[in-house]
Amino acid sequence: MRTLSDEQLAFVTDRHLATLTTSRADGSPHVVPVAFTWDAARGRARITTKATSVKARNIERAAATGSPARVALCQVEGWRWLTLEGIATVVHDPADIAQAVEAYAGRYRTLEFDPARVVIHLDVDSVMGSVR
């Protein structure tokens, strides 16, 4: 589990967007803007999305082949930036999704119910950036 410094924690709880990079089947990067929340107790970033999204499908495809899906989540504001890297999993559990939606509402806005919603858990093992 990765712990963030106080400055990093403040940065990932301010209202910003980030990019999430996953790998396509051919190995090329798939980079998309995302909103995310940080679960400090677990050292985990959470991203809500649809089960049919390319990012979720890329992660689940990797898991199905037995290789963990390594991803990168990068938040930038001016000259400040922070990249969180680690293993991602797609979670379909309603309780986990509800927690992610509640955290999202605290950082961004309230989401409407969507039966196709899943949550991506990014268990962070590497942090780099200008925010220390």
The first five atom37 places (N, CA, C, CB, O) and aatype in JSON, in Angstrom:
{
  "aatype": [12, 1, 16, 10, 15, 3, 6, 5, 10, 0, 13, 19, 16, 3, 1, 8, 10, 0, 16, 10, 16, 16, 15, 1, 0, 3, 7, 15, 14, 8, 19, 19, 14, 19, 0, 13, 16, 17, 3, 0, 0, 1, 7, 1, 0, 1, 9, 16, 16, 11, 0, 16, 15, 19, 11, 0, 1, 2, 9, 6, 1, 0, 0, 0, 16, 7, 15, 14, 0, 1, 19, 0, 10, 4, 5, 19, 6, 7, 17, 1, 17, 10, 16, 10, 6, 7, 9, 0, 16, 19, 19, 8, 3, 14, 0, 3, 9, 0, 5, 0, 19, 6, 0, 18, 0, 7, 1, 18, 1, 16, 10, 6, 13, 3, 14, 0, 1, 19, 19, 9, 8, 10, 3, 19, 3, 15, 19, 12, 7, 15, 19, 1],
  "atom_mask": [
    [1, 1, 1, 1, 1],
    [1, 1, 1, 1, 1],
    [1, 1, 1, 1, 1],
    [1, 1, 1, 1, 1],
    [1, 1, 1, 1, 1],
    [1, 1, 1, 1, 1],
    [1, 1, 1, 1, 1],
    [1, 1, 1, 1, 1],
    [1, 1, 1, 1, 1],
    [1, 1, 1, 1, 1],
    [1, 1, 1, 1, 1],
    [1, 1, 1, 1, 1],
    [1, 1, 1, 1, 1],
    [1, 1, 1, 1, 1],
    [1, 1, 1, 1, 1],
    [1, 1, 1, 1, 1],
    [1, 1, 1, 1, 1],
    [1, 1, 1, 1, 1],
    [1, 1, 1, 1, 1],
    [1, 1, 1, 1, 1],
    [1, 1, 1, 1, 1],
    [1, 1, 1, 1, 1],
    [1, 1, 1, 1, 1],
    [1, 1, 1, 1, 1],
    [1, 1, 1, 1, 1],
    [1, 1, 1, 1, 1],
    [1, 1, 1, 0, 1],
    [1, 1, 1, 1, 1],
    [1, 1, 1, 1, 1],
    [1, 1, 1, 1, 1],
    [1, 1, 1, 1, 1],
    [1, 1, 1, 1, 1],
    [1, 1, 1, 1, 1],
    [1, 1, 1, 1, 1],
    [1, 1, 1, 1, 1],
    [1, 1, 1, 1, 1],
    [1, 1, 1, 1, 1],
    [1, 1, 1, 1, 1],
    [1, 1, 1, 1, 1],
    [1, 1, 1, 1, 1],
    [1, 1, 1, 1, 1],
    [1, 1, 1, 1, 1],
    [1, 1, 1, 0, 1],
    [1, 1, 1, 1, 1],
    [1, 1, 1, 1, 1],
    [1, 1, 1, 1, 1],
    [1, 1, 1, 1, 1],
    [1, 1, 1, 1, 1],
    [1, 1, 1, 1, 1],
    [1, 1, 1, 1, 1],
    [1, 1, 1, 1, 1],
    [1, 1, 1, 1, 1],
    [1, 1, 1, 1, 1],
    [1, 1, 1, 1, 1],
    [1, 1, 1, 1, 1],
    [1, 1, 1, 1, 1],
    [1, 1, 1, 1, 1],
    [1, 1, 1, 1, 1],
    [1, 1, 1, 1, 1],
    [1, 1, 1, 1, 1],
    [1, 1, 1, 1, 1],
    [1, 1, 1, 1, 1],
    [1, 1, 1, 1, 1],
    [1, 1, 1, 1, 1],
    [1, 1, 1, 1, 1],
    [1, 1, 1, 0, 1],
    [1, 1, 1, 1, 1],
    [1, 1, 1, 1, 1],
    [1, 1, 1, 1, 1],
    [1, 1, 1, 1, 1],
    [1, 1, 1, 1, 1],
    [1, 1, 1, 1, 1],
    [1, 1, 1, 1, 1],
    [1, 1, 1, 1, 1],
    [1, 1, 1, 1, 1],
    [1, 1, 1, 1, 1],
    [1, 1, 1, 1, 1],
    [1, 1, 1, 0, 1],
    [1, 1, 1, 1, 1],
    [1, 1, 1, 1, 1],
    [1, 1, 1, 1, 1],
    [1, 1, 1, 1, 1],
    [1, 1, 1, 1, 1],
    [1, 1, 1, 1, 1],
    [1, 1, 1, 1, 1],
    [1, 1, 1, 0, 1],
    [1, 1, 1, 1, 1],
    [1, 1, 1, 1, 1],
    [1, 1, 1, 1, 1],
    [1, 1, 1, 1, 1],
    [1, 1, 1, 1, 1],
    [1, 1, 1, 1, 1],
    [1, 1, 1, 1, 1],
    [1, 1, 1, 1, 1],
    [1, 1, 1, 1, 1],
    [1, 1, 1, 1, 1],
    [1, 1, 1, 1, 1],
    [1, 1, 1, 1, 1],
    [1, 1, 1, 1, 1],
    [1, 1, 1, 1, 1],
    [1, 1, 1, 1, 1],
    [1, 1, 1, 1, 1],
    [1, 1, 1, 1, 1],
    [1, 1, 1, 1, 1],
    [1, 1, 1, 1, 1],
    [1, 1, 1, 0, 1],
    [1, 1, 1, 1, 1],
    [1, 1, 1, 1, 1],
    [1, 1, 1, 1, 1],
    [1, 1, 1, 1, 1],
    [1, 1, 1, 1, 1],
    [1, 1, 1, 1, 1],
    [1, 1, 1, 1, 1],
    [1, 1, 1, 1, 1],
    [1, 1, 1, 1, 1],
    [1, 1, 1, 1, 1],
    [1, 1, 1, 1, 1],
    [1, 1, 1, 1, 1],
    [1, 1, 1, 1, 1],
    [1, 1, 1, 1, 1],
    [1, 1, 1, 1, 1],
    [1, 1, 1, 1, 1],
    [1, 1, 1, 1, 1],
    [1, 1, 1, 1, 1],
    [1, 1, 1, 1, 1],
    [1, 1, 1, 1, 1],
    [1, 1, 1, 1, 1],
    [1, 1, 1, 1, 1],
    [1, 1, 1, 0, 1],
    [1, 1, 1, 1, 1],
    [1, 1, 1, 1, 1],
    [1, 1, 1, 1, 1]
  ],
  "atom_positions": [
    [[0.84, -1.19, 0.0], [0.0, 0.0, 0.0], [0.88, 1.24, 0.0], [-0.96, 0.0, 1.22], [1.89, 1.31, 0.71]],
    [[0.49, 2.2, -0.79], [1.27, 3.44, -0.92], [0.61, 4.55, -0.12], [1.39, 3.85, -2.41], [-0.6, 4.76, -0.21]],
    [[1.41, 5.27, 0.67], [0.94, 6.41, 1.44], [1.43, 7.68, 0.75], [1.44, 6.34, 2.93], [2.58, 7.75, 0.32]],
    [[0.57, 8.66, 0.64], [0.95, 9.94, 0.04], [1.38, 10.91, 1.13], [-0.22, 10.52, -0.79], [0.92, 10.83, 2.27]],
    [[2.26, 11.84, 0.75], [2.65, 12.91, 1.67], [1.45, 13.84, 1.86], [3.9, 13.7, 1.13], [0.47, 13.76, 1.11]],
    [[1.53, 14.71, 2.86], [0.43, 15.66, 3.09], [0.18, 16.53, 1.86], [0.75, 16.55, 4.3], [-0.98, 16.8, 1.51]],
    [[1.25, 16.98, 1.2], [1.1, 17.83, 0.0], [0.47, 17.03, -1.15], [2.47, 18.4, -0.43], [-0.38, 17.55, -1.86]],
    [[0.89, 15.78, -1.33], [0.31, 14.94, -2.37], [-1.16, 14.65, -2.08], [1.1, 13.63, -2.5], [-1.99, 14.65, -2.98]],
    [[-1.46, 14.39, -0.81], [-2.84, 14.11, -0.43], [-3.73, 15.32, -0.72], [-2.92, 13.74, 1.07], [-4.84, 15.17, -1.23]],
    [[-3.25, 16.51, -0.38], [-4.02, 17.72, -0.68], [-4.23, 17.87, -2.18], [-3.32, 18.96, -0.12], [-5.31, 18.27, -2.62]],
    [[-3.2, 17.55, -2.96], [-3.29, 17.69, -4.42], [-4.33, 16.74, -5.01], [-1.93, 17.43, -5.06], [-5.08, 17.13, -5.9]],
    [[-4.39, 15.49, -4.53], [-5.34, 14.52, -5.09], [-6.74, 14.66, -4.51], [-4.84, 13.12, -4.87], [-7.66, 13.94, -4.92]],
    [[-6.93, 15.55, -3.56], [-8.28, 15.8, -3.05], [-8.84, 17.13, -3.56], [-8.27, 15.78, -1.53], [-10.04, 17.37, -3.43]],
    [[-7.99, 18.0, -4.12], [-8.49, 19.2, -4.81], [-9.25, 18.75, -6.05], [-7.31, 20.18, -5.18], [-9.04, 17.65, -6.56]],
    [[-10.12, 19.61, -6.52], [-10.95, 19.25, -7.69], [-10.16, 19.44, -8.98], [-12.25, 20.11, -7.72], [-10.06, 20.55, -9.5]],
    [[-9.6, 18.35, -9.48], [-8.87, 18.32, -10.74], [-9.27, 17.08, -11.51], [-7.32, 18.35, -10.49], [-9.82, 16.13, -10.94]],
    [[-9.01, 17.08, -12.8], [-9.13, 15.88, -13.6], [-7.75, 15.3, -13.82], [-9.83, 16.18, -14.95], [-6.73, 15.94, -13.54]],
    [[-7.72, 14.09, -14.32], [-6.46, 13.41, -14.58], [-6.58, 12.66, -15.9], [-6.09, 12.44, -13.41], [-7.64, 12.67, -16.53]],
    [[-5.5, 12.01, -16.31], [-5.57, 11.08, -17.43], [-5.26, 9.69, -16.91], [-4.58, 11.49, -18.57], [-4.43, 9.51, -16.02]],
    [[-5.94, 8.71, -17.48], [-5.69, 7.31, -17.16], [-5.14, 6.65, -18.41], [-6.98, 6.59, -16.65], [-5.74, 6.75, -19.49]],
    [[-4.01, 5.97, -18.28], [-3.4, 5.25, -19.39], [-3.49, 3.76, -19.13], [-1.94, 5.68, -19.59], [-2.97, 3.25, -18.14]],
    [[-4.16, 3.06, -20.05], [-4.23, 1.6, -20.03], [-3.61, 1.11, -21.33], [-5.72, 1.09, -19.87], [-3.28, 1.9, -22.22]],
    [[-3.44, -0.21, -21.43], [-2.85, -0.79, -22.65], [-3.91, -1.49, -23.48], [-1.74, -1.77, -22.29], [-4.7, -2.28, -22.96]],
    [[-3.91, -1.19, -24.76], [-4.77, -1.9, -25.7], [-4.21, -3.31, -25.94], [-4.9, -1.12, -27.04], [-3.09, -3.61, -25.51]],
    [[-4.97, -4.15, -26.62], [-4.54, -5.52, -26.9], [-3.23, -5.55, -27.68], [-5.62, -6.26, -27.68], [-2.43, -6.47, -27.5]],
    [[-3.0, -4.55, -28.54], [-1.76, -4.52, -29.33], [-0.6, -3.88, -28.57], [-1.99, -3.77, -30.62], [0.5, -3.74, -29.11]],
    [[-0.84, -3.48, -27.31], [0.21, -2.89, -26.48], [0.28, -1.38, -26.56], [0.0, 0.0, 0.0], [1.01, -0.76, -25.79]],
    [[-0.45, -0.76, -27.48], [-0.41, 0.69, -27.6], [-1.18, 1.33, -26.44], [-0.99, 1.15, -28.96], [-2.1, 0.72, -25.9]],
    [[-0.81, 2.56, -26.06], [-1.48, 3.21, -24.94], [-2.85, 3.76, -25.31], [-0.62, 4.33, -24.41], [-3.06, 4.29, -26.4]],
    [[-3.77, 3.62, -24.38], [-5.1, 4.23, -24.48], [-5.16, 5.25, -23.34], [-6.3, 3.14, -24.39], [-5.15, 4.86, -22.17]],
    [[-5.22, 6.53, -23.68], [-5.16, 7.6, -22.69], [-6.45, 8.39, -22.73], [-3.93, 8.53, -22.93], [-6.85, 8.89, -23.79]],
    [[-7.13, 8.5, -21.57], [-8.4, 9.21, -21.51], [-8.46, 10.09, -20.26], [-9.58, 8.22, -21.53], [-7.85, 9.76, -19.24]],
    [[-9.19, 11.21, -20.33], [-9.38, 12.02, -19.13], [-10.36, 11.32, -18.2], [-9.9, 13.44, -19.5], [-11.34, 10.72, -18.64]],
    [[-10.08, 11.41, -16.9], [-10.95, 10.81, -15.89], [-11.0, 11.69, -14.65], [-10.47, 9.38, -15.52], [-10.11, 12.49, -14.39]],
    [[-12.07, 11.5, -13.9], [-12.16, 12.03, -12.55], [-11.87, 10.85, -11.63], [-13.59, 12.7, -12.26], [-12.23, 9.72, -11.96]],
    [[-11.25, 11.1, -10.49], [-10.93, 10.0, -9.59], [-10.96, 10.48, -8.15], [-9.57, 9.4, -9.92], [-10.94, 11.68, -7.87]],
    [[-11.02, 9.53, -7.25], [-10.91, 9.85, -5.82], [-9.8, 8.99, -5.23], [-12.27, 9.61, -5.08], [-9.43, 7.96, -5.78]],
    [[-9.29, 9.43, -4.09], [-8.2, 8.74, -3.41], [-8.71, 8.12, -2.12], [-7.02, 9.7, -3.13], [-9.32, 8.81, -1.3]],
    [[-8.48, 6.84, -1.95], [-8.81, 6.11, -0.74], [-7.51, 5.95, 0.05], [-9.49, 4.72, -1.05], [-6.76, 5.0, -0.18]],
    [[-7.27, 6.87, 0.98], [-6.01, 6.88, 1.72], [-5.83, 5.64, 2.59], [-5.94, 8.12, 2.59], [-4.7, 5.18, 2.78]],
    [[-6.91, 5.1, 3.11], [-6.81, 3.91, 3.98], [-6.29, 2.7, 3.22], [-8.18, 3.59, 4.59], [-5.68, 1.82, 3.81]],
    [[-6.52, 2.65, 1.91], [-6.1, 1.5, 1.11], [-4.97, 1.82, 0.12], [-7.28, 0.95, 0.36], [-4.48, 0.92, -0.56]],
    [[-4.56, 3.09, 0.05], [-3.54, 3.45, -0.94], [-4.03, 3.2, -2.35], [0.0, 0.0, 0.0], [-3.31, 2.66, -3.19]],
    [[-5.27, 3.6, -2.59], [-5.96, 3.23, -3.83], [-6.67, 4.44, -4.44], [-6.97, 2.1, -3.57], [-7.31, 5.23, -3.74]],
    [[-6.54, 4.57, -5.76], [-7.35, 5.52, -6.51], [-8.57, 4.78, -7.04], [-6.53, 6.18, -7.69], [-8.5, 3.59, -7.37]],
    [[-9.7, 5.49, -7.11], [-10.94, 4.9, -7.62], [-11.46, 5.75, -8.76], [-12.02, 4.78, -6.49], [-11.52, 6.98, -8.68]],
    [[-11.85, 5.06, -9.84], [-12.39, 5.71, -11.03], [-13.71, 5.03, -11.36], [-11.38, 5.65, -12.24], [-13.74, 3.82, -11.56]],
    [[-14.78, 5.8, -11.43], [-16.05, 5.21, -11.83], [-16.19, 5.33, -13.34], [-17.25, 5.9, -11.1], [-15.78, 6.33, -13.94]],
    [[-16.77, 4.3, -13.94], [-16.94, 4.27, -15.39], [-18.0, 3.24, -15.75], [-15.6, 3.95, -16.11], [-18.57, 2.6, -14.86]],
    [[-18.27, 3.08, -17.01], [-19.19, 2.04, -17.48], [-18.4, 0.76, -17.74], [-19.95, 2.5, -18.76], [-17.23, 0.81, -18.14]],
    [[-19.03, -0.36, -17.53], [-18.39, -1.66, -17.79], [-17.97, -1.79, -19.24], [-19.33, -2.8, -17.41], [-17.04, -2.53, -19.55]],
    [[-18.65, -1.1, -20.14], [-18.37, -1.19, -21.57], [-17.29, -0.22, -22.05], [-19.63, -0.94, -22.35], [-16.94, -0.24, -23.23]],
    [[-16.77, 0.61, -21.16], [-15.75, 1.58, -21.58], [-14.48, 0.85, -22.02], [-15.43, 2.57, -20.44], [-14.2, -0.27, -21.57]],
    [[-13.73, 1.48, -22.89], [-12.49, 0.88, -23.37], [-11.52, 0.67, -22.22], [-11.84, 1.76, -24.46], [-10.86, -0.36, -22.15]],
    [[-11.43, 1.63, -21.31], [-10.49, 1.5, -20.19], [-10.83, 0.28, -19.34], [-10.5, 2.76, -19.33], [-9.94, -0.47, -18.96]],
    [[-12.11, 0.08, -19.04], [-12.51, -1.08, -18.25], [-12.25, -2.37, -19.01], [-14.0, -0.98, -17.86], [-11.78, -3.36, -18.44]],
    [[-12.57, -2.38, -20.3], [-12.34, -3.58, -21.11], [-10.86, -3.9, -21.22], [-12.95, -3.41, -22.51], [-10.48, -5.08, -21.2]],
    [[-10.0, -2.88, -21.35], [-8.55, -3.12, -21.4], [-8.06, -3.79, -20.12], [-7.8, -1.8, -21.63], [-7.27, -4.73, -20.16]],
    [[-8.53, -3.29, -18.99], [-8.11, -3.84, -17.69], [-8.62, -5.27, -17.53], [-8.62, -2.96, -16.54], [-7.88, -6.15, -17.09]],
    [[-9.87, -5.5, -17.87], [-10.43, -6.85, -17.72], [-9.81, -7.84, -18.69], [-11.95, -6.81, -17.92], [-9.65, -9.01, -18.36]],
    [[-9.44, -7.38, -19.89], [-8.78, -8.26, -20.84], [-7.43, -8.72, -20.29], [-8.59, -7.55, -22.2], [-7.07, -9.89, -20.4]],
    [[-6.7, -7.79, -19.71], [-5.4, -8.14, -19.13], [-5.58, -9.15, -18.01], [-4.67, -6.88, -18.61], [-4.84, -10.13, -17.92]],
    [[-6.55, -8.91, -17.15], [-6.81, -9.84, -16.04], [-7.18, -11.22, -16.55], [-7.92, -9.29, -15.13], [-6.79, -12.23, -15.96]],
    [[-7.95, -11.28, -17.63], [-8.39, -12.57, -18.19], [-7.21, -13.38, -18.75], [-9.43, -12.33, -19.29], [-7.28, -14.61, -18.81]],
    [[-6.15, -12.7, -19.14], [-4.97, -13.39, -19.67], [-4.0, -13.79, -18.56], [-4.26, -12.52, -20.7], [-2.98, -14.42, -18.82]],
    [[-4.33, -13.4, -17.34], [-3.48, -13.77, -16.21], [-2.37, -12.78, -15.9], [0.0, 0.0, 0.0], [-1.6, -12.99, -14.97]],
    [[-2.29, -11.72, -16.67], [-1.27, -10.7, -16.38], [-1.96, -9.49, -15.76], [-0.48, -10.3, -17.67], [-2.99, -9.04, -16.26]],
    [[-1.4, -8.96, -14.7], [-2.05, -7.8, -14.08], [-2.02, -6.6, -15.01], [-1.37, -7.44, -12.74], [-1.08, -6.42, -15.79]],
    [[-3.05, -5.79, -14.92], [-3.15, -4.58, -15.75], [-2.43, -3.44, -15.04], [-4.64, -4.21, -16.04], [-2.94, -2.89, -14.07]],
    [[-1.25, -3.09, -15.53], [-0.53, -1.93, -14.99], [-1.05, -0.7, -15.71], [1.03, -2.08, -15.17], [-1.15, -0.67, -16.94]],
    [[-1.38, 0.33, -14.94], [-1.9, 1.56, -15.49], [-1.2, 2.75, -14.84], [-3.43, 1.65, -15.29], [-0.52, 2.61, -13.83]],
    [[-1.4, 3.91, -15.44], [-0.87, 5.15, -14.89], [-1.99, 6.18, -14.86], [0.35, 5.67, -15.72], [-2.74, 6.33, -15.83]],
    [[-2.08, 6.88, -13.75], [-3.06, 7.95, -13.54], [-2.28, 9.21, -13.28], [-4.06, 7.62, -12.36], [-1.52, 9.27, -12.31]],
    [[-2.44, 10.24, -14.12], [-1.64, 11.45, -14.01], [-2.53, 12.68, -13.89], [-0.7, 11.59, -15.21], [-3.38, 12.94, -14.73]],
    [[-2.3, 13.44, -12.81], [-3.03, 14.69, -12.58], [-2.05, 15.85, -12.74], [-3.7, 14.7, -11.15], [-0.94, 15.81, -12.21]],
    [[-2.48, 16.88, -13.47], [-1.62, 18.02, -13.76], [-2.37, 19.31, -13.46], [-1.14, 18.01, -15.23], [-3.56, 19.44, -13.77]],
    [[-1.68, 20.26, -12.85], [-2.2, 21.61, -12.67], [-1.02, 22.57, -12.83], [-2.92, 21.8, -11.26], [-0.18, 22.68, -11.94]],
    [[-0.97, 23.24, -13.96], [0.16, 24.13, -14.22], [1.45, 23.33, -14.23], [0.0, 0.0, 0.0], [1.6, 22.36, -14.98]],
    [[2.39, 23.74, -13.38], [3.68, 23.05, -13.28], [3.65, 21.91, -12.28], [4.77, 24.03, -12.89], [4.62, 21.15, -12.17]],
    [[2.56, 21.77, -11.55], [2.46, 20.69, -10.55], [1.85, 19.45, -11.2], [1.61, 21.13, -9.32], [0.87, 19.55, -11.94]],
    [[2.43, 18.3, -10.92], [1.89, 17.07, -11.47], [2.22, 15.91, -10.54], [2.45, 16.81, -12.89], [3.16, 15.95, -9.75]],
    [[1.41, 14.87, -10.68], [1.58, 13.67, -9.87], [1.09, 12.48, -10.68], [0.82, 13.78, -8.5], [-0.04, 12.5, -11.17]],
    [[1.91, 11.46, -10.81], [1.53, 10.24, -11.51], [1.49, 9.1, -10.5], [2.51, 9.92, -12.67], [2.44, 8.86, -9.76]],
    [[0.36, 8.39, -10.49], [0.15, 7.23, -9.63], [0.15, 6.01, -10.54], [-1.19, 7.34, -8.8], [-0.63, 5.95, -11.49]],
    [[1.01, 5.04, -10.27], [1.08, 3.84, -11.07], [0.79, 2.62, -10.21], [2.46, 3.71, -11.74], [1.04, 2.62, -9.01]],
    [[0.27, 1.58, -10.85], [0.05, 0.34, -10.13], [-0.85, -0.6, -10.9], [0.0, 0.0, 0.0], [-1.03, -0.48, -12.11]],
    [[-1.39, -1.56, -10.17], [-2.24, -2.59, -10.73], [-3.71, -2.16, -10.62], [-2.01, -3.96, -10.02], [-4.16, -1.73, -9.56]],
    [[-4.42, -2.28, -11.73], [-5.84, -1.89, -11.75], [-6.71, -3.14, -11.88], [-6.12, -0.91, -12.92], [-6.35, -4.11, -12.54]],
    [[-7.86, -3.07, -11.24], [-8.88, -4.11, -11.37], [-10.23, -3.42, -11.55], [-8.89, -5.06, -10.12], [-10.45, -2.32, -11.07]],
    [[-11.11, -4.09, -12.25], [-12.47, -3.6, -12.44], [-13.35, -4.34, -11.44], [-12.97, -3.8, -13.92], [-13.36, -5.57, -11.4]],
    [[-14.1, -3.57, -10.65], [-14.92, -4.13, -9.59], [-16.39, -3.91, -9.92], [-14.56, -3.51, -8.22], [-16.8, -2.8, -10.25]],
    [[-17.17, -4.97, -9.81], [-18.6, -4.93, -10.12], [-19.45, -4.97, -8.84], [-18.98, -6.09, -11.03], [-20.68, -4.95, -8.93]],
    [[-18.82, -5.02, -7.68], [-19.52, -5.15, -6.4], [-20.32, -3.88, -6.09], [-18.53, -5.45, -5.27], [-19.74, -2.8, -6.05]],
    [[-21.64, -3.99, -5.87], [-22.46, -2.8, -5.6], [-22.0, -1.98, -4.4], [-23.89, -3.22, -5.38], [-22.1, -0.75, -4.43]],
    [[-21.5, -2.62, -3.36], [-21.03, -1.87, -2.18], [-19.8, -1.04, -2.52], [-20.72, -2.83, -1.02], [-19.69, 0.11, -2.1]],
    [[-18.86, -1.61, -3.28], [-17.67, -0.86, -3.7], [-18.05, 0.29, -4.62], [-16.66, -1.8, -4.4], [-17.5, 1.39, -4.52]],
    [[-18.98, 0.04, -5.52], [-19.43, 1.08, -6.44], [-20.09, 2.21, -5.65], [-20.41, 0.51, -7.49], [-19.84, 3.38, -5.94]],
    [[-20.92, 1.88, -4.67], [-21.59, 2.9, -3.86], [-20.58, 3.75, -3.11], [-22.57, 2.23, -2.86], [-20.74, 4.97, -3.02]],
    [[-19.53, 3.13, -2.56], [-18.48, 3.9, -1.87], [-17.78, 4.85, -2.83], [-17.45, 2.95, -1.22], [-17.51, 6.0, -2.5]],
    [[-17.48, 4.35, -4.03], [-16.8, 5.18, -5.02], [-17.68, 6.35, -5.46], [-16.4, 4.35, -6.24], [-17.18, 7.47, -5.63]],
    [[-18.96, 6.1, -5.65], [-19.89, 7.16, -6.05], [-20.01, 8.21, -4.95], [-21.29, 6.56, -6.38], [-20.07, 9.4, -5.24]],
    [[-20.06, 7.77, -3.71], [-20.14, 8.71, -2.59], [-18.88, 9.57, -2.51], [-20.34, 7.95, -1.26], [-18.97, 10.78, -2.31]],
    [[-17.72, 8.96, -2.67], [-16.47, 9.73, -2.65], [-16.4, 10.7, -3.82], [-15.25, 8.77, -2.68], [-15.94, 11.83, -3.68]],
    [[-16.87, 10.25, -4.98], [-16.9, 11.1, -6.17], [-17.75, 12.34, -5.91], [-17.45, 10.31, -7.39], [-17.37, 13.45, -6.28]],
    [[-18.9, 12.15, -5.28], [-19.78, 13.28, -4.98], [-19.09, 14.29, -4.08], [-21.08, 12.79, -4.31], [-19.32, 15.5, -4.2]],
    [[-18.24, 13.83, -3.18], [-17.51, 14.73, -2.3], [-16.44, 15.54, -3.02], [0.0, 0.0, 0.0], [-16.15, 16.67, -2.61]],
    [[-15.86, 14.99, -4.06], [-14.8, 15.7, -4.78], [-15.32, 16.45, -6.01], [-13.73, 14.72, -5.2], [-14.81, 17.52, -6.34]],
    [[-16.32, 15.9, -6.67], [-16.79, 16.49, -7.92], [-18.26, 16.89, -7.88], [-16.57, 15.51, -9.06], [-18.59, 18.06, -7.68]],
    [[-19.15, 15.92, -8.05], [-20.59, 16.18, -8.08], [-21.32, 14.87, -7.87], [-21.02, 16.85, -9.43], [-20.72, 13.8, -7.95]],
    [[-22.61, 14.96, -7.6], [-23.42, 13.76, -7.42], [-23.67, 13.1, -8.77], [-24.77, 14.1, -6.72], [-24.02, 13.77, -9.75]],
    [[-23.5, 11.79, -8.82], [-23.75, 11.03, -10.04], [-25.14, 10.42, -10.0], [-22.69, 9.93, -10.23], [-25.61, 10.0, -8.95]],
    [[-25.79, 10.37, -11.14], [-27.07, 9.67, -11.24], [-26.81, 8.17, -11.27], [-27.86, 10.12, -12.51], [-25.74, 7.73, -11.66]],
    [[-27.8, 7.39, -10.84], [-27.67, 5.95, -10.86], [-27.46, 5.46, -12.28], [-28.9, 5.28, -10.23], [-28.11, 5.95, -13.21]],
    [[-26.57, 4.51, -12.46], [-26.32, 3.9, -13.75], [-26.04, 2.42, -13.51], [-25.11, 4.59, -14.5], [-25.03, 2.08, -12.91]],
    [[-26.92, 1.54, -13.97], [-26.74, 0.12, -13.71], [-25.49, -0.46, -14.39], [-27.96, -0.64, -14.18], [-25.04, -1.55, -14.01]],
    [[-24.93, 0.23, -15.36], [-23.72, -0.24, -16.04], [-22.44, 0.23, -15.34], [-23.73, 0.22, -17.49], [-21.34, -0.08, -15.79]],
    [[-22.59, 1.0, -14.25], [-21.41, 1.56, -13.59], [-20.59, 0.47, -12.9], [-21.83, 2.63, -12.56], [-21.12, -0.45, -12.28]],
    [[-19.28, 0.61, -13.03], [-18.3, -0.2, -12.3], [-17.29, 0.77, -11.7], [-17.6, -1.27, -13.25], [-17.31, 1.96, -11.99]],
    [[-16.42, 0.25, -10.88], [-15.35, 1.08, -10.35], [-14.01, 0.41, -10.64], [-15.54, 1.33, -8.81], [-13.84, -0.8, -10.45]],
    [[-13.08, 1.23, -11.09], [-11.72, 0.75, -11.29], [-10.95, 1.07, -10.02], [-11.05, 1.42, -12.55], [-10.92, 2.21, -9.57]],
    [[-10.33, 0.05, -9.44], [-9.45, 0.23, -8.3], [-8.02, 0.22, -8.83], [-9.66, -0.89, -7.21], [-7.6, -0.72, -9.5]],
    [[-7.28, 1.25, -8.53], [-5.87, 1.33, -8.87], [-5.09, 1.24, -7.57], [-5.52, 2.65, -9.65], [-5.02, 2.21, -6.81]],
    [[-4.5, 0.08, -7.3], [-3.68, -0.12, -6.11], [-2.29, 0.4, -6.43], [-3.64, -1.63, -5.68], [-1.52, -0.22, -7.17]],
    [[-1.97, 1.55, -5.86], [-0.78, 2.31, -6.22], [0.47, 1.72, -5.56], [-0.95, 3.79, -5.82], [0.51, 1.5, -4.35]],
    [[1.49, 1.48, -6.4], [2.78, 1.01, -5.88], [3.92, 1.95, -6.24], [3.08, -0.38, -6.41], [5.06, 1.75, -5.8]],
    [[3.62, 2.99, -7.04], [4.65, 3.94, -7.44], [4.04, 5.32, -7.59], [5.33, 3.5, -8.76], [2.96, 5.48, -8.17]],
    [[4.72, 6.32, -7.05], [4.28, 7.71, -7.15], [5.46, 8.54, -7.62], [3.72, 8.25, -5.77], [6.57, 8.43, -7.09]],
    [[5.21, 9.38, -8.61], [6.26, 10.31, -9.04], [5.61, 11.63, -9.41], [7.08, 9.74, -10.25], [4.43, 11.68, -9.75]],
    [[6.39, 12.68, -9.36], [5.86, 13.98, -9.75], [6.58, 15.12, -9.1], [0.0, 0.0, 0.0], [7.52, 14.93, -8.34]],
    [[6.11, 16.31, -9.4], [6.7, 17.51, -8.83], [6.1, 17.83, -7.46], [6.49, 18.69, -9.76], [6.67, 18.61, -6.69]],
    [[4.95, 17.22, -7.15], [4.33, 17.41, -5.84], [4.96, 16.39, -4.9], [2.74, 17.24, -5.9], [4.84, 15.18, -5.11]],
    [[5.61, 16.87, -3.89], [6.34, 15.98, -2.97], [5.63, 15.96, -1.65], [7.8, 16.43, -2.79], [6.07, 15.28, -0.73]]
  ]
}
